[in-house]
Amino acid sequence: MENNINAHCKICGKGYHVCASCLAQKGFQPWRAVTDTMNHYKIYMSIHGYTLSHDSKKAKTALENCDLSGLENFRPEIKSAIQTIMTEH
Ligand SMILES: [Zn+2]
């Protein structure tokens, strides 16, 4: 299971395996291409939304619905983005 790591989570940087043929399949859960867990994908989308809209209020609400446990181990740029969102307003 730990072999064939070919992707790293955009949130926590953890390596995981994504099967290329799975990725090509329709109905494949798209979050697997970006993060290792569904929850990290939710965090990713919240931050992504913020980079596009700069709507920190909306991003904060979205982040509050995510499990932010393990925040200390997130990638530095993700950590600072979350801190920015959480401290604005
Ligand atoms: Zn992750």
Short mmCIF file of C-alpha atoms and ligand atoms in Angstrom, two decimals:
data_model
loop_
_atom_site.label_atom_id
_atom_site.label_comp_id
_atom_site.label_asym_id
_atom_site.label_seq_id
_atom_site.Cartn_x
_atom_site.Cartn_y
_atom_site.Cartn_z
CA MET A 1 0.00 0.00 0.00
CA GLU A 2 2.84 2.37 0.81
CA ASN A 3 4.60 1.53 -2.44
CA ASN A 4 4.19 3.39 -5.71
CA ILE A 5 3.75 6.80 -4.22
CA ASN A 6 3.16 9.08 -7.17
CA ALA A 7 1.27 11.96 -5.62
CA HIS A 8 1.61 14.23 -2.65
CA CYS A 9 -1.24 15.81 -0.79
CA LYS A 10 -1.52 19.55 -1.56
CA ILE A 11 -2.50 20.13 2.05
CA CYS A 12 -0.32 17.97 4.28
CA GLY A 13 2.33 16.92 1.76
CA LYS A 14 1.87 13.26 2.54
CA GLY A 15 2.68 10.87 -0.28
CA TYR A 16 0.04 8.51 -1.59
CA HIS A 17 -0.68 6.40 -4.61
CA VAL A 18 -2.95 7.41 -7.46
CA CYS A 19 -3.66 4.88 -10.14
CA ALA A 20 -3.37 6.53 -13.55
CA SER A 21 -6.01 4.34 -15.12
CA CYS A 22 -8.35 5.14 -12.23
CA LEU A 23 -7.77 8.83 -12.86
CA ALA A 24 -8.76 8.41 -16.47
CA GLN A 25 -11.96 6.67 -15.52
CA LYS A 26 -15.23 8.53 -15.43
CA GLY A 27 -16.78 8.67 -12.02
CA PHE A 28 -13.41 8.57 -10.33
CA GLN A 29 -13.44 10.80 -7.28
CA PRO A 30 -11.47 13.86 -8.42
CA TRP A 31 -10.17 14.71 -4.97
CA ARG A 32 -7.83 11.72 -5.17
CA ALA A 33 -5.76 13.63 -7.69
CA VAL A 34 -5.15 16.53 -5.30
CA THR A 35 -5.17 15.30 -1.73
CA ASP A 36 -4.92 12.09 0.27
CA THR A 37 -8.22 12.49 2.11
CA MET A 38 -11.66 13.89 1.39
CA ASN A 39 -11.28 16.26 4.32
CA HIS A 40 -8.02 17.67 2.99
CA TYR A 41 -9.74 18.21 -0.32
CA LYS A 42 -12.40 20.28 1.43
CA ILE A 43 -9.67 22.39 2.99
CA TYR A 44 -7.99 22.70 -0.38
CA MET A 45 -11.20 23.89 -2.01
CA SER A 46 -11.80 26.45 0.74
CA ILE A 47 -8.35 27.94 0.24
CA HIS A 48 -8.65 27.74 -3.52
CA GLY A 49 -11.96 29.61 -3.35
CA TYR A 50 -10.29 32.26 -1.26
CA THR A 51 -7.41 32.74 -3.74
CA LEU A 52 -9.95 33.29 -6.48
CA SER A 53 -12.52 35.42 -4.71
CA HIS A 54 -10.56 36.90 -1.78
CA ASP A 55 -13.75 36.39 0.13
CA SER A 56 -12.27 35.52 3.49
CA LYS A 57 -15.65 35.46 5.20
CA LYS A 58 -16.88 32.72 2.89
CA ALA A 59 -13.56 30.87 3.13
CA LYS A 60 -13.67 31.06 6.91
CA THR A 61 -17.16 29.53 6.98
CA ALA A 62 -15.96 26.79 4.66
CA LEU A 63 -12.88 26.12 6.78
CA GLU A 64 -14.95 25.98 9.93
CA ASN A 65 -16.80 23.05 8.39
CA CYS A 66 -13.52 21.21 7.84
CA ASP A 67 -11.56 19.15 10.28
CA LEU A 68 -8.39 21.18 10.77
CA SER A 69 -6.68 18.64 12.97
CA GLY A 70 -3.03 18.15 12.09
CA LEU A 71 -2.74 21.77 11.04
CA GLU A 72 0.83 21.93 12.41
CA ASN A 73 1.85 19.35 9.83
CA PHE A 74 0.27 21.08 6.85
CA ARG A 75 2.43 22.61 4.17
CA PRO A 76 3.74 26.04 5.26
CA GLU A 77 1.86 27.92 2.53
CA ILE A 78 -1.39 26.15 3.46
CA LYS A 79 -0.86 26.88 7.13
CA SER A 80 -0.29 30.57 6.50
CA ALA A 81 -3.28 30.75 4.15
CA ILE A 82 -5.50 29.23 6.85
CA GLN A 83 -4.10 31.65 9.42
CA THR A 84 -4.78 34.59 7.12
CA ILE A 85 -8.36 33.48 6.50
CA MET A 86 -9.05 32.78 10.16
CA THR A 87 -7.67 36.07 11.44
CA GLU A 88 -9.39 38.35 8.93
CA HIS A 89 -12.80 39.65 10.04
ZN ZN B 1 -3.41 15.35 3.32
#
